[in-house]
Amino acid sequence: MNHYVYEFAEGNREMADLLGGKGAGLAEMTRLGLPVPPGFTVTTRACRAFLTTGTEPPELGTEVARALAALERTAGRGLGRTDDPLLLSVRSGGRYCMPGMMETILDIGLCDATVTGLAKATGQERLAWDSYRRLVQMFGQTVMGVDSGLFERTITGLKAARGATEDNELATVDLILLTEKFKAIIHRESGERFPQDPVDQLHRAIRAVFASWNGERARIHRRGDHIPDDLGTAVTIQAMVFGNLGVNSGTGVAFTRDPATGERGLYGDYLPDAQGEDVVSGVRDAVPLAELKRLAPRSYIELSDHLRTLERHYQDLCDVEFTLERGKLWILQTRIGKRTAEAAFRIAYDLLDEGLIDRREALSRVNGAHLTRLLFPRFATDADNAPLATGIAASPGAAVGAVVFDSATAVRRAAAGEPAVLVRKETTPDDLPGMIAAQAVLTTRGGRTSHAAAVARGMGRVCVCGAASLVVDQEGRRLTTGSGVLVHEGDTVSVDGTAGTVHLGALPLAASDVGRALETGEQSGPLSEAVLRALSHADVVRRLDVRANADTPEDAARARRLGAQGIGLCRTEHMFLGERKALIEAMILADGESAREEALADLLPPQRSDFTAILAAMDGLPVTIRLLDPPLHEFLPDRTELAVRVATATPPDPRDVRLLAAVERMHERNAMPGMRGVRLALAVPGLVAVQVRAIAEAVAQRMRDGGSPRAEIMIPLVGAVEELRLVRAEAEQVLAQVAAETGQAVRCPIGTMIELPRAALTAGRIARHADFFSFGTNGLTRTTWGLSRDDAEASSFPGCPDTGLFTGSPFETLDEEGVGRLVTIAVREGRAAKAHLTMGVCGEHGGEPASVHFFHRAGIDYVSCSPFRVPSARLEAGRAALAAT
Ligand code: PEP
Ligand code: MG
């Protein structure tokens, strides 16, 4: 029994942890009887052993030899045989798909002794030498660490000498010459000769693939996709087949449905007389798969049958890489196909209707991140703006940004807050940082399965590729359109990834169909129908309620249309931005009791009317209104500016002098957890009273108007139960007063935020004086980590996510181990003190998918998030409930 190597026939789809997605897929297809070139997989366990010890496990050599012998028997060819040599591909493939992020080495087995044998066996001398020079180049670069630029420059030099522009214009003698030059470069640079022993080549290639798990590209990708660093990659070794042996050969990628829209029907790209790498790299333009029907009808039918088999077997969208070698079809790889958000919904609900999966499975196939993406706007369809160019609609959505021509510029602009559109001839994995930073990616070459398209779709980035009429002038930093229009770096363009068009200038954006369908309940097509089905299922099964964070009647109304079951956080300080800021300033500056009372009285009317309107918008549903919790510095003038003004004016403005004194008095080194919330309430007598009065009067007004107002009063930043007790007593007094004055039975639950570790740790005591808890996980994260969100996300901070210390920002996804533990303690001790205490979450995490699952498990009653994230939270709450059963 082998430990580190599995022949394809020995594995299956369940073994992706060990064989990688690719190895498991090949094993499964082999079992299904699909035409897979023979091969075997070296496990991720072997890779992990290699990465920890620096050497391969001792048994590996024998196990590989045994599997290789079996492969040779099946293929009927031998590695290193000089007449009809077997060639091997050596490919990386971990548990999770990381396209193009690790190494692949093709044509292993070619050497001086076998190259002519290959020429004879295929009848293609040029192909044999081209493969050999590619192997020497790839091996030199990947395995022997030689600078790739040296090879590239040699090719460029030779092409110039021959007056050739493309590689394929070079003659066989040129390729022989290049091979020799490449071998010389390797010898000169590494002190070693290119290995002529194919078995040695194979072992070194396997080690290089292992090592590529820790390459920079792979590490960046893993961080972005939250893939653990310690999984390692498997290595798949497979007999090579050739798609470049003439007219009845070719290669392609096929999907069982359209991965961009989810529409039923075979779909993909085909490249006649070419090798697989040409399709994936997008270096040559492919034709639609339908062309294969015309070029090789029998193979098309056979391929369709295999795809149908795979989809029924996997019960999901599958994609395959295939090669036609002189009329014989080979399937080289399959996997569950990546898809856009739109396709995810359509495919899941189509598969449900086709009886392949059940409702529960359909809901597990879609997620909140997909749904949020679908709510983003598209360009208004009636926009009258002829496209600059049309390419392939590779990843849908609409984006506007400034043209940039390289990854670094995209990153720089994004850091400065300027949206960018990354324009490249074609992208490579080195462009990844720029693709992440840009709003959209536009390429002039490559099909729907090119690197640019696949990566952009995976990231939800808008992408148009293969816009062949555009000519990119990288050095001149401009592009020219088919009609001669020049677009310079920095010019604004609009990219429509749904239509595949690029437009000059900023097109107006229109709301998405799905967003409209969600708000109105009207289905406008199969996509919105699928979304509504998923949501209604989630709504039935979820235990968590979903509320919204909203401070205006408009937001409240929108949130309600999107399914919010109330407001979990109405930030009253947000009502004093803009012109009303002066009211807070006046309160801070007020000298003496009467001035303060006057300033406070001015706060009453605007708040009362805001509350009345919000309660009306959320009539019958709970509205949690938080008492003032302003980071005071945000409401005061800048300290330095003010000091300069006072120092330079003669005489200085007396108001400035008073302001400066107040600013100095309130200045705090770290203002975020400082004089806010309940601390401010206790420092400014009368503040609680005026806010509670505004709330209570709004409630009374709504009752008089026949509404069902359900205001809840929330006290922020409580760290000690005494703070809550004091403020609560004052609030209750005001509520009673307003009830007496208005004759209305004004009753509002009074609760507290849990946003300080001390509050979480003393939750049992606090619970006795609270009607509800609402976890302010922003504050709780900040104070648990001793780190502000801004600092955590600044790339200069050593603990920031980019350094790889953390897999993601704790401000985005709740840190279960630390902050989550505080939440768990507070839930347990709070409920022990008061069994039916309502527990909500109003920090940003309330709308983040993974965090929603945690809150479900932690026994929280509701999450509250920005209105646009409400549908996603509903969906995830449903998925969390299903996952828990
Ligand atoms: C919180 O701390 O989670 C919270 C909602 O408060 P803030 O308004 O400070 O984000
Ligand atoms: Mg807070």
Coordinates of N, CA and C and ligand atoms in Angstrom, one line a residue, residues 549 569 571 573-574 626 629 672 676 753 755 775-780 782 842-844, ligand 1:
N549 N -29.1 48.7 10.5 CA -28.6 50.0 11.1 C -29.0 51.1 10.2
L569 N -29.9 49.5 15.3 CA -29.0 50.6 15.7 C -29.4 51.9 14.9
R571 N -28.1 55.5 15.0 CA -27.0 56.3 15.7 C -27.4 57.7 15.7
E573 N -26.0 60.3 16.8 CA -25.0 61.4 16.4 C -25.0 61.6 14.9
H574 N -25.4 60.6 14.2 CA -25.5 60.8 12.7 C -26.6 61.8 12.3
R626 N -30.0 54.6 19.8 CA -28.9 54.7 20.7 C -28.7 56.2 21.2
D629 N -23.5 59.0 20.9 CA -22.2 58.3 21.1 C -21.2 58.8 20.1
M672 N -11.2 57.5 20.1 CA -12.2 56.5 19.8 C -12.9 55.9 21.0
R676 N -17.1 59.2 25.1 CA -18.2 59.0 24.3 C -19.3 58.3 25.1
M753 N -25.5 48.6 25.2 CA -24.5 48.0 24.2 C -23.5 47.2 25.1
E755 N -19.9 46.6 24.4 CA -18.9 46.9 23.4 C -17.5 47.1 24.1
F775 N -24.6 43.7 21.1 CA -23.2 43.7 21.0 C -22.7 44.6 19.9
G776 N -21.9 45.6 20.4 CA -21.2 46.5 19.5 C -19.9 45.9 19.2
T777 N -19.9 45.1 18.2 CA -18.7 44.3 17.9 C -17.6 45.1 17.3
N778 N -17.9 46.3 16.8 CA -16.9 47.2 16.3 C -16.0 47.6 17.5
G779 N -16.7 48.2 18.5 CA -16.0 48.6 19.7 C -15.4 47.5 20.4
L780 N -16.1 46.4 20.5 CA -15.6 45.2 21.2 C -14.3 44.7 20.6
R782 N -12.3 46.5 18.7 CA -11.3 47.6 18.9 C -10.6 47.5 20.3
C842 N -25.0 44.7 16.7 CA -25.2 45.9 15.8 C -23.9 46.4 15.2
G843 N -22.8 45.7 15.5 CA -21.5 46.0 14.8 C -21.6 45.6 13.4
E844 N -20.6 46.0 12.6 CA -20.5 45.7 11.2 C -20.6 44.2 10.9
Ligands
PEP1 C1 -20.0 49.1 17.7 O1 -19.1 49.5 18.5 O2 -20.1 48.0 17.2 C2 -21.0 50.1 17.3 C3 -22.0 49.7 16.5 O3 -20.7 51.4 17.6 P1 -20.0 52.4 16.6 O4 -21.1 53.3 16.2 O5 -18.9 53.1 17.3 O6 -19.5 51.6 15.4

